[in-house]
Every structure is written in C-alpha cells, then in structure tokens.
C-alpha cells in the first residue's frame, strides 16, 4: 500500500479534534450573553420568551469531528427560540435583536444572510467567528431566519437543524476513514480556493461533506486503511455525479446538485449556481484535475512520484517521501549508531 | 569527475569562485555556499557545506554557531555557517565513491532548502533541545527528574553551585541529603515554585532560534491555544487550580514528537500579583520568558532511551547473595529497569574476589552489600538499594515476602536453597522466584523459575521418581561428582576457579528470563541450563511428581 504513513501524518497535521479551551470559553460567554440579554430585548419589542426557552444547539464540523486547521476558526451554534412566525414576519428585526443581545466591544457582530456572526480579533486579525443561525420554533415546525439586515429579500425558511445533525452524525461518527476523507476533501477545497474572496464561489463544506458521504468508497487491505485509494475513488464518485447542459452559446456547463437530506430539502449548491454559472465549471475543473492527479498517484509505481501527485491535490503539508533510489541507497549504507 | 563537474551537472547550481580543486563557492536558490569536497585520500571523509554571508534567520539544520573569518588567507572573509546534512554517523562514507558522496550531499542540500513548513517544523522539533539550549539564558544547568510525563506536577527545586535540579515532588533522590564537609550539597530552594506541564499536541511548537525569541505569546498558545489544544483537559483544569506562592515561576514542559521525548525548562518572570492561579499568571502576568539550559535525567527517561521495560521500575527485587554472581546480577538489574533492590549477604569482600566481582578494586574488607549499595546508587540517584549485611534466615524471608515483587537467589548453598524453597512453598508465594547458581568448575550454570502456585519447586531437583532424595539432578559436571554428598555448586563461600565468562552468560540468561516472565511467556515453572554452547530448557524430569515438597509426597 502506498503512502500509508504519509496520509496518517497528514491527517494528524490538519485535524482539529475538539474545541480549544480558548474557543470554548468564548463560546460559553457568548451563549450566556444570549440567554441573559435576548429575553429582555425581545420583551422590549413585546415578544415574551423565558431564558429557559432558548435552546443553543452545537452544529457543524465540530459536532462530527471533521474540523480541519484553517486561518479562521469557524464555529456554528444554532439559536432556537419559540416564536410565532406569522406574528413576526420580519426576520431582519428578530436577527437584529439577537445582534443587539451580543454586540459588545469584545466581538464584532454582523448580520449575515443565514445567521448572525460574532467575530473575534487579535492584533487586528480575525481568528474566530461563531455563526449563530437563528431558528424559530413555531408549533411543530422550525424555521430559519434568512435575510441580510437591509435586504428586501428575507423570509422564514422551514428547517430541521437537529435532523441534519443526526443525519451527519449517524453517517460519520464511527467511520474513521470517511471522517478522514471528508477532512482531506475540505483541505483540497481550502488549498484550491485559497485565493477566493467571494462567499458563493467556494463549494460549501456542507455540500462537500454530503457528497463525500454519498460517494464514500471504503478501502483497506491487510496492511490497514488505504486512504489514497479511498480518496481517489470517493472524489471520482463525486466527479461522476456532475451532469452537463449547454448554455445559450452552446457551451458545455457542468453542474452538480445535492439536496439537504432534511427540510427544506433545498439544493446546497443553489447559491453557488445562482451567483455565477462559471463557479460550477471551476468546481468541476478543479475536482477533475484532483481526480487525475490522484489516479496517477494510484497507478504510478514509485511512492515518491505518487506522493508528488498527492501533494498537488492536498498542498505542501502533505509530505512527499524521499526518492526510492536515494532512500534505498541511504538505507544500504546506513550505519547503526551506538554509543 | 571533478567536484566542479559534478556540481555543474545540477541545473539549479551556479558555480562561483573556485579556491582550489576541492573548495569552491556555488549559488543555489539565491544563497551562496562554500563547498568542500571529500578528501580523495581519506575514504572516511565526506563533503561539507557552509552557508556564506547570510543571516537566513529561521532554518533548521543551518547551525547557529557561525565562524567569522576576518582576515582571509585561505578563505575569503565573511561569515560561515555549517549546514548539517547528515545525522551523526548515519552514513558509512568509506563504501561510497567520491562522486556518490558529492551527489548525495547536494541532493540533501536541495531537499533541505525545499522543505515545506510542516517539514521545517518537524526538523526544528527533532533538534528542539539543541535550539532551546543554544538560546538559554544564564549559567545554570537545569536537570529534570520526572516521575511521569503525562500529568501536570508540582516540582521541587534544589540548587548546587550552577546546577538546578527540578524533581517531581513524588520522586526521592538518594543523593539529595548528601553532605560535603558538613554542608548539604543540594539546597532546597523556595524562591521559585516550579511546575511540570505535558504538551500532548506539539503542532506549531517551535524552539526559539535566530530571530525568534519566546515571549508570553508562546506560552499563551501552549496553554490556551486558539485552534489547537496543546494540553489535555485535565492539565488545563489543574493549571486553573494551582496557586503559585512565588512571583516568578519555573515551568518545565514535556513534549513527545515522533522521534524524541524532550523536556525543557524556562523561567517565567511575572508581575507581582498575589493569589493568581498558574493559569492567570500565564495569561496576564508574564513580563519575560527565559529559556533555561535543560537536561532530562530521570531514570524512566534514560531507561526509555535504551528500550527498557518501564514497568520494572516499580518492582521491588529481593536479591539473596552478593557474591560474584550476585554482584553482576545486581549491576545489570539496575541498568535494565529495576530501581529498587534489597540485597542480603553477610560476607565481606576479599582480595581474592577482586577479579570476579562487578566492582573491581573497591570495598576490599568491607561488607559486600554495603559496597553494592554505594556503587549502584552512584549510577543514578533514583536507584534505591536496601543493603542487609546478614545472612537471610527463614524469619526474615517470611517478613520480606510482604512487599517483594521478585525474588532472586544467587547463592550456591543447596541447604539454604532447599530451606528457603520450603518456606516459599508453604506460603504459596505468588510472585516470581528465580534460583540462579553456578556449578563448580565454572562451565555450567542454571536458572530455575518457580511460581509456587504451579507444580515444580527447587526440591524437585533433589528428588528421584520414587520420591527418594538424591543429589541435584540438574548437574552437568559429572566428572567432579562430590564424593561425600556435600554439594558445592559454585557460588557463595566456595572458591572454585572460574572466570567471569560464566557470570556474564548466566546474568544475560537471567535478564532474558526476567523479560519473558514480564511478558507472561513463561507459563510453566522452568529449569534453564546454561552450557558453554547453549542456553535452553533442561531435559531432566521437572517438575517431579514424587517431590516431597510440592508434589504427591508433600505432607
Ligand atoms: Zn541537524
Ligand atoms: Zn518440588
């Protein structure tokens, strides 16, 4: 099996097992602020909820341990309150109240389309943001507050954040190879999109995670898990899910869809598609290139050469093993040092 | 090919000034290097490379030590920094050709300069302590004695001249009370509290090096990392509750990388804030961080370096007999992981013992056990020897059983062996017992392993199939059969003429046997024969069913 140790080392290098104390402290203070201040602010606007009615639900990659090292730590906590969506149709206002509850100098708070974001800076550089999607529990249904602060496009969208959590936890927890493959694919995405600034240009983590679960190919031999082969087959599987159409000029357009496995069953790539048709093409081309390199890595005999192909996909923190000729020569002429 | 021709074969390299046939400058990746080819006369020599006139602040293997040449006679003036391309003694130069040596050296240099940040980090961590100590402040050398390396621990501080010992409060060092001319050698120091903190995830933890000094930020990152949790939850909680009593604090960090297990100490200078926890001090009070020259010295660490079994450290060995064999066995036990020995022997060392005693020339006329105690404890201060300058009797043995984990008899007196065997059998002692003895003549020796819960004991060797008492059946040296039935099988009081070869062989076989016992590989009581050509299980009948002690005929 090729590159077993290199993949193991690479995973060790990029993985984040759990929240740090620094992050947990920040999150807990933020959560306490929400519980302490949100009911009062809502009360000022004639909405009555109890502190104990507010539910804060851990979401995102930390929940199913597919977090990888990144420039900015990204944490997701759902804020769920009982609320009549028909009496409070303007989601922008409700999100504004949440913002007001947590807006203190220690953090920078902005309203984003799907959430309220609290960012933390040190020496002028953002190191953490905690995204707080706001959900209303209305009768038996749950709705996500969508819309930017000053946008005319806002709504309550029916949602099932806990259902999504359960779906992903069930798929991922206990499947270590899948977990690693998701981390590798996210790392590939971060490498290839490191220059991107626009949000919707970049394939979203949730989309990549769902596709990786769909296309995951478990690979192992007597020597243990074969992550190279698994990654190659899984990414190839995702690539094969792309379909194509022609645009007005007769040019080929690649596209992929994956709907949420829970309410509202919308396509996770919708925003990417709506923003620009070229985003999908770029996604396809980059993925295709990655699959080519991984296929070469699988097929080539030399472990060193295979490592170089993988490095093209996963970036320089993937360590290429030394050339066999050099390694073998050094091995033969190596002396055991004792003293 | 000449050195120059070989270097020219690399596209990346531009040749510069050539000083002589095997010394020249070249440029690679915009840096200038001095190249000295291996000597054609000295096959063991290798090529050497120096970085020339470049500050190149943070790069592993480009050594901190630099040579300044101001009046160049042979070499142009400038700064030369040696590039470390080979692990010490990792290559047999003599079997490489001149050309191969140069290619190999340049390939390594190119690889070195092409390292990714992850690779650089690994290389820095490999030589962490070298960089750490190079950047250390002050003249004190810090010796670290850890009891374990996975939990936060409070440490004691002792001073002696320019040496500072930081020991885990749970460790007792045998020499800490030592006095020199009435003065204590080690002064317990209470000006600074000291703590050990283990780092469980060392990603991103780099030693200070050129252009990179440690500050409070480095400690914040270790203790309160933003993205990576470098210490365990347990350590974090502990650091929250510890309240240092002193303004400045000494910290020792432990860190395991793929290839190394290191500890490094630093002085954390702080603002004077009373009542702050260690965590608060680290996060808010630091005014300076000073690396200290560090050396880890504890027995577990040294033991790990030679692949010893760490579990042995906690086991107490009762060693009966400090004659020639006992002295060799004792010395090897303390080198192989056993730090706690109680040794019984009433004998004193005579001139005639000198050449086959493990410590030659020392302690003539003195008690053998006392001499062993001094010599063995000298090896390492965590070794503790309880010396009993008397013959073991059955009462003492019964008493010792309460807190003994392994018993080793290195006595050659059959009556004593049989007597102790009976006691152990009656008590059904549950820990391993080893009888080790030499035959007279010094050609053969034996090891009998007994677990008294299983069939087979020392008396089985003195019993025939009908239960009659006979001479030791294990004996191989039939030529020298004793006429009067008195068995003088070697060690202890007898002075047969044999050299140290049998002692070394027997001791080695005993170490292997202990290892097998430890790994639960010896499932039955076993007699092992050591002959001039082999070590192996004996072919005599054992255990003996008719044994009057352990077998059918037992009362
Ligand atoms: Zn080096
Ligand atoms: Zn017996």
Coordinates of N, CA and C in Angstrom, one line a residue, chain B residues 129-292:
Chain B
X129 N 15.8 20.6 21.6 CA 16.6 20.9 22.7 C 17.9 21.6 22.4
X130 N 18.5 21.2 21.2 CA 19.7 21.9 20.8 C 19.4 23.4 20.6
X131 N 18.3 23.7 19.9 CA 18.0 25.2 19.8 C 17.7 25.8 21.1
X132 N 16.9 25.1 21.9 CA 16.5 25.6 23.2 C 17.7 26.0 24.0
X133 N 18.6 25.0 24.1 CA 19.8 25.2 25.0 C 20.7 26.3 24.4
X134 N 20.7 26.4 23.1 CA 21.5 27.5 22.4 C 21.0 28.8 22.8
X135 N 19.7 28.9 23.0 CA 19.1 30.2 23.3 C 18.9 30.4 24.8
X136 N 19.5 29.5 25.6 CA 19.2 29.6 27.0 C 20.0 30.8 27.7
X137 N 19.4 31.2 28.8 CA 19.9 32.4 29.5 C 20.5 32.0 30.8
X138 N 21.7 32.6 31.2 CA 22.3 32.4 32.5 C 23.2 31.2 32.4
X139 N 23.9 30.9 33.6 CA 24.9 29.8 33.6 C 24.3 28.6 34.2
X140 N 23.1 28.6 34.7 CA 22.6 27.4 35.4 C 22.2 26.3 34.4
X141 N 22.5 25.1 34.8 CA 22.0 24.0 34.0 C 20.9 23.3 34.8
X142 N 19.8 23.1 34.2 CA 18.6 22.5 34.8 C 18.5 21.0 34.5
X143 N 18.5 20.3 35.6 CA 18.4 18.8 35.5 C 17.0 18.4 35.9
X144 N 16.3 17.7 34.9 CA 14.9 17.4 35.2 C 14.7 16.0 35.5
X145 N 14.0 15.8 36.6 CA 13.6 14.4 37.0 C 12.1 14.3 37.1
X146 N 11.5 13.6 36.1 CA 10.1 13.5 36.1 C 9.7 12.1 36.6
X147 N 8.5 12.0 37.3 CA 8.0 10.7 37.7 C 7.2 10.1 36.6
X148 N 6.6 11.0 35.8 CA 5.7 10.6 34.7 C 5.7 11.8 33.7
X149 N 5.3 11.6 32.5 CA 5.2 12.7 31.7 C 3.9 13.0 31.0
X150 N 2.8 12.6 31.7 CA 1.5 12.9 31.1 C 0.6 13.7 32.0
X151 N 1.1 14.1 33.1 CA 0.2 14.9 34.0 C 1.0 16.1 34.6
X152 N 0.2 17.2 34.8 CA 0.8 18.4 35.5 C 1.3 18.0 36.8
X153 N 2.5 18.4 37.2 CA 3.0 18.0 38.5 C 3.7 19.2 39.1
X154 N 3.7 19.3 40.5 CA 4.5 20.2 41.2 C 5.9 19.7 41.3
X155 N 6.8 20.6 41.2 CA 8.2 20.1 41.3 C 9.0 20.8 42.4
X156 N 10.0 20.0 43.0 CA 10.8 20.6 44.0 C 12.1 21.2 43.3
X157 N 12.6 22.2 43.8 CA 13.8 22.9 43.2 C 15.0 22.7 44.2
X158 N 16.1 22.2 43.7 CA 17.3 22.1 44.5 C 18.4 22.8 43.8
X159 N 19.3 23.5 44.5 CA 20.4 24.1 43.9 C 21.7 23.5 44.4
X160 N 22.7 23.4 43.5 CA 24.0 23.1 44.0 C 25.0 23.8 43.0
X161 N 25.6 24.8 43.4 CA 26.5 25.6 42.5 C 25.7 26.0 41.3
X162 N 26.1 25.6 40.1 CA 25.4 26.1 38.9 C 24.4 25.1 38.4
X163 N 24.1 24.1 39.2 CA 23.2 23.1 38.8 C 21.9 23.3 39.6
X164 N 20.8 23.2 38.8 CA 19.5 23.3 39.5 C 18.8 22.0 39.1
X165 N 18.3 21.3 40.2 CA 17.5 20.1 40.0 C 16.1 20.4 40.1
X166 N 15.3 20.0 39.1 CA 13.8 20.1 39.3 C 13.3 18.7 39.3
X167 N 12.8 18.3 40.5 CA 12.3 17.0 40.6 C 10.8 16.9 40.9
X168 N 10.2 16.0 40.3 CA 8.8 15.8 40.6 C 8.7 15.5 42.1
X169 N 7.8 16.2 42.8 CA 7.7 16.1 44.2 C 7.5 14.7 44.7
X170 N 7.1 13.8 43.9 CA 6.9 12.4 44.3 C 8.2 11.5 44.2
X171 N 9.2 12.1 43.6 CA 10.5 11.4 43.4 C 11.4 11.6 44.6
X172 N 12.0 10.6 45.2 CA 13.0 10.7 46.2 C 14.4 10.4 45.6
X173 N 15.3 11.3 45.6 CA 16.6 11.1 45.0 C 17.6 10.7 46.2
X174 N 18.3 9.6 46.0 CA 19.1 9.0 47.1 C 20.2 10.0 47.5
X175 N 20.6 10.9 46.6 CA 21.8 11.7 47.0 C 21.4 13.1 47.4
X176 N 20.1 13.4 47.6 CA 19.7 14.7 47.8 C 20.1 15.2 49.2
X177 N 20.3 14.3 50.1 CA 20.7 14.7 51.5 C 22.2 14.7 51.7
X178 N 22.9 14.3 50.7 CA 24.4 14.2 50.7 C 25.0 15.5 51.3
X179 N 26.1 15.3 52.1 CA 26.8 16.5 52.6 C 28.2 16.4 52.1
X180 N 28.8 17.6 51.9 CA 30.2 17.7 51.6 C 30.8 18.6 52.6
X181 N 31.7 18.0 53.4 CA 32.4 18.7 54.5 C 31.3 19.4 55.4
X182 N 30.3 18.6 55.8 CA 29.3 19.0 56.7 C 28.3 19.9 56.1
X183 N 28.5 20.3 54.8 CA 27.5 21.2 54.2 C 26.6 20.3 53.3
X184 N 25.3 20.6 53.2 CA 24.5 19.9 52.3 C 24.8 20.3 50.9
X185 N 24.9 19.3 50.0 CA 25.3 19.5 48.7 C 24.1 20.2 47.9
X186 N 22.9 19.8 48.2 CA 21.7 20.3 47.5 C 20.9 21.1 48.4
X187 N 20.7 22.4 48.1 CA 19.8 23.2 48.9 C 18.4 23.3 48.3
X188 N 17.5 23.0 49.2 CA 16.1 23.1 48.7 C 15.8 24.6 48.5
X189 N 15.3 24.9 47.4 CA 15.1 26.3 47.0 C 13.7 26.6 47.0
X190 N 13.3 27.7 47.7 CA 11.9 28.0 47.8 C 11.6 29.4 47.2
X191 N 12.6 30.0 46.5 CA 12.3 31.3 45.9 C 11.4 31.2 44.7
X192 N 11.4 30.1 44.1 CA 10.5 29.9 42.9 C 9.8 28.6 43.0
X193 N 8.5 28.7 42.7 CA 7.7 27.5 42.6 C 8.0 26.9 41.2
X194 N 7.9 25.6 41.0 CA 8.1 25.0 39.7 C 7.1 24.0 39.4
X195 N 6.7 23.9 38.1 CA 5.6 23.0 37.7 C 6.0 22.3 36.4
X196 N 5.5 21.1 36.3 CA 5.7 20.4 35.0 C 4.4 20.4 34.3
X197 N 4.5 20.7 33.0 CA 3.2 20.7 32.1 C 3.5 19.9 30.9
X198 N 2.8 18.8 30.7 CA 3.0 18.0 29.5 C 2.2 18.6 28.3
X199 N 2.9 18.6 27.1 CA 2.3 19.1 25.9 C 1.8 17.8 25.2
X200 N 0.5 17.7 24.9 CA 0.1 16.5 24.2 C 0.0 16.6 22.7
X201 N -0.1 17.8 22.2 CA -0.2 18.1 20.8 C 0.9 19.2 20.5
X202 N 2.0 18.8 19.9 CA 3.1 19.8 19.7 C 3.1 20.5 18.4
X203 N 2.0 20.4 17.6 CA 1.9 21.1 16.3 C 2.2 22.6 16.5
X204 N 3.1 23.1 15.8 CA 3.4 24.5 15.9 C 4.3 25.0 17.0
X205 N 4.7 24.0 17.9 CA 5.5 24.4 19.0 C 7.0 24.4 18.5
X206 N 7.6 25.5 18.3 CA 8.9 25.6 17.7 C 9.9 26.1 18.8
X207 N 11.1 25.6 18.8 CA 12.1 26.2 19.7 C 12.5 27.6 19.4
X208 N 12.9 28.4 20.3 CA 13.5 29.7 20.0 C 14.7 29.5 19.0
X209 N 14.8 30.3 18.1 CA 16.0 30.2 17.2 C 16.3 31.6 16.7
X210 N 17.3 31.8 15.9 CA 17.6 33.1 15.3 C 16.4 33.9 14.9
X211 N 16.3 35.0 15.4 CA 15.2 35.9 15.0 C 13.9 35.5 15.6
X212 N 13.9 34.5 16.5 CA 12.6 34.1 17.1 C 12.8 33.8 18.5
X213 N 12.4 34.7 19.4 CA 12.6 34.5 20.8 C 11.2 34.2 21.4
X214 N 11.2 33.4 22.5 CA 9.9 33.1 23.1 C 9.5 34.3 23.9
X215 N 8.2 34.5 23.9 CA 7.5 35.5 24.7 C 6.3 34.9 25.4
X216 N 5.6 35.8 26.1 CA 4.3 35.3 26.7 C 3.4 34.7 25.7
X217 N 3.4 35.2 24.5 CA 2.6 34.6 23.4 C 2.8 33.1 23.2
X218 N 4.0 32.7 23.2 CA 4.3 31.3 23.0 C 3.6 30.4 24.1
X219 N 3.7 31.0 25.4 CA 3.1 30.3 26.5 C 1.6 30.3 26.4
X220 N 1.0 31.4 26.0 CA -0.4 31.5 25.8 C -0.9 30.5 24.8
X221 N -0.1 30.3 23.7 CA -0.5 29.4 22.6 C -0.5 28.0 23.2
X222 N 0.5 27.6 24.0 CA 0.6 26.3 24.5 C -0.5 26.0 25.5
X223 N -0.8 26.9 26.4 CA -1.7 26.7 27.5 C -3.2 27.0 27.0
X224 N -3.3 28.0 26.2 CA -4.6 28.5 25.8 C -4.7 28.7 24.3
X225 N -4.4 27.6 23.6 CA -4.3 27.7 22.1 C -5.6 28.1 21.5
X226 N -5.5 28.8 20.4 CA -6.7 29.2 19.7 C -7.4 28.1 19.0
X227 N -6.6 27.4 18.1 CA -7.1 26.4 17.3 C -6.8 25.0 17.7
X228 N -5.5 24.9 18.2 CA -5.1 23.5 18.6 C -5.0 23.5 20.1
X229 N -5.5 22.4 20.7 CA -5.4 22.3 22.1 C -4.1 21.5 22.4
X230 N -3.1 22.2 22.9 CA -1.8 21.6 23.1 C -1.7 20.8 24.4
X231 N -2.6 21.1 25.4 CA -2.5 20.4 26.6 C -3.9 19.7 26.9
X232 N -3.9 18.7 27.7 CA -5.1 17.9 28.0 C -6.1 18.8 28.8
X233 N -7.3 18.4 28.8 CA -8.3 19.0 29.7 C -7.9 18.9 31.1
X234 N -7.4 17.7 31.5 CA -7.0 17.5 32.9 C -5.9 18.5 33.3
X235 N -4.9 18.7 32.4 CA -3.8 19.6 32.7 C -4.4 21.0 32.8
X236 N -5.3 21.3 31.9 CA -5.9 22.7 31.9 C -6.6 23.0 33.2
X237 N -7.4 22.0 33.7 CA -8.1 22.2 34.9 C -7.1 22.3 36.1
X238 N -6.1 21.5 36.0 CA -5.1 21.5 37.1 C -4.4 22.9 37.2
X239 N -4.0 23.5 36.0 CA -3.4 24.7 36.0 C -4.3 25.9 36.5
X240 N -5.5 25.7 36.3 CA -6.5 26.6 36.8 C -6.5 26.7 38.4
X241 N -6.3 25.5 39.0 CA -6.4 25.4 40.4 C -5.1 25.7 41.2
X242 N -4.0 25.5 40.5 CA -2.7 25.7 41.2 C -2.5 27.2 41.5
X243 N -2.1 27.5 42.7 CA -1.8 28.9 43.0 C -0.4 29.0 43.4
X244 N 0.5 29.5 42.5 CA 1.9 29.6 42.9 C 2.1 30.6 44.0
X245 N 3.0 30.3 44.9 CA 3.2 31.2 46.1 C 4.3 32.3 45.7
X246 N 5.0 32.1 44.6 CA 6.1 33.0 44.3 C 5.8 33.8 43.1
X247 N 6.5 35.0 43.0 CA 6.2 35.9 41.9 C 6.6 35.3 40.6
X248 N 7.9 34.9 40.5 CA 8.3 34.2 39.3 C 8.2 32.7 39.4
X249 N 8.0 32.0 38.3 CA 7.7 30.6 38.4 C 8.6 29.9 37.3
X250 N 9.1 28.7 37.7 CA 9.8 27.9 36.8 C 8.8 26.9 36.1
X251 N 8.9 26.8 34.8 CA 8.0 25.8 34.2 C 8.8 24.8 33.4
X252 N 8.4 23.6 33.5 CA 9.1 22.6 32.7 C 8.0 22.0 31.8
X253 N 8.3 22.0 30.5 CA 7.4 21.4 29.5 C 7.9 20.1 29.1
X254 N 7.0 19.1 28.9 CA 7.4 17.8 28.3 C 6.7 17.7 27.0
X255 N 7.4 17.1 26.0 CA 6.8 17.0 24.7 C 7.4 15.8 24.0
X256 N 6.5 15.1 23.4 CA 6.9 13.9 22.6 C 6.6 14.1 21.2
X257 N 7.7 14.0 20.3 CA 7.4 14.1 18.9 C 7.6 12.7 18.4
X258 N 7.5 12.5 17.1 CA 7.6 11.2 16.5 C 9.0 10.5 16.9
X259 N 10.0 11.3 17.0 CA 11.3 10.7 17.2 C 11.9 11.1 18.6
X260 N 11.4 12.0 19.3 CA 12.0 12.4 20.5 C 11.1 12.6 21.7
X261 N 11.6 12.6 22.8 CA 10.9 12.8 24.1 C 11.7 13.8 24.8
X262 N 11.2 15.0 24.9 CA 12.1 16.0 25.5 C 11.4 16.8 26.6
X263 N 12.2 17.4 27.4 CA 11.7 18.3 28.4 C 12.5 19.6 28.4
X264 N 11.9 20.7 28.5 CA 12.6 22.0 28.5 C 12.1 22.9 29.6
X265 N 13.0 23.6 30.2 CA 12.6 24.4 31.4 C 12.8 25.9 31.0
X266 N 11.9 26.7 31.7 CA 12.0 28.1 31.4 C 11.7 28.9 32.7
X267 N 12.2 30.1 32.8 CA 11.9 30.9 33.9 C 10.8 31.9 33.4
X268 N 9.7 31.9 34.1 CA 8.6 32.8 33.7 C 8.6 34.0 34.7
X269 N 9.1 35.1 34.2 CA 9.1 36.3 35.1 C 7.7 36.9 35.1
X270 N 7.2 37.3 36.2 CA 5.9 37.8 36.3 C 5.7 39.1 37.1
X271 N 4.6 39.8 36.9 CA 4.3 40.9 37.7 C 3.9 40.4 39.1
X272 N 4.0 41.2 40.1 CA 3.7 40.7 41.5 C 2.2 40.8 41.7
X273 N 1.5 39.7 41.5 CA 0.1 39.7 41.7 C -0.2 38.5 42.6
X274 N -0.7 38.8 43.8 CA -0.9 37.8 44.8 C -2.2 37.0 44.5
X275 N -2.1 35.7 44.7 CA -3.4 35.0 44.6 C -3.8 34.5 43.2
X276 N -3.0 34.9 42.2 CA -3.4 34.4 40.9 C -3.1 32.9 40.7
X277 N -3.9 32.3 40.0 CA -3.7 30.9 39.7 C -2.6 30.8 38.6
X278 N -2.0 29.6 38.4 CA -1.0 29.5 37.4 C -1.5 29.9 36.1
X279 N -2.8 29.5 35.8 CA -3.4 29.9 34.5 C -3.4 31.5 34.4
X280 N -3.9 32.1 35.4 CA -4.0 33.6 35.3 C -2.6 34.2 35.2
X281 N -1.6 33.7 35.9 CA -0.3 34.2 35.8 C 0.2 34.1 34.4
X282 N 0.0 32.9 33.8 CA 0.5 32.7 32.4 C -0.3 33.7 31.4
X283 N -1.6 33.8 31.6 CA -2.4 34.6 30.7 C -2.2 36.1 30.9
X284 N -2.0 36.6 32.1 CA -2.0 38.0 32.3 C -0.8 38.6 33.0
X285 N 0.1 37.8 33.6 CA 1.2 38.4 34.4 C 2.6 38.4 33.9
X286 N 2.8 37.7 32.8 CA 4.1 37.5 32.3 C 4.8 38.7 31.9
X287 N 6.1 38.9 32.3 CA 6.9 40.1 31.8 C 8.0 39.6 31.0
X288 N 8.5 38.4 31.2 CA 9.5 37.8 30.3 C 9.6 36.3 30.4
X289 N 10.0 35.7 29.4 CA 10.2 34.2 29.3 C 11.6 33.9 29.0
X290 N 12.3 33.2 29.9 CA 13.7 33.0 29.8 C 14.0 31.5 29.6
X291 N 14.4 31.0 28.5 CA 14.7 29.6 28.3 C 15.9 29.3 29.2
X292 N 15.9 28.1 29.8 CA 17.0 27.6 30.7 C 17.6 26.4 30.1

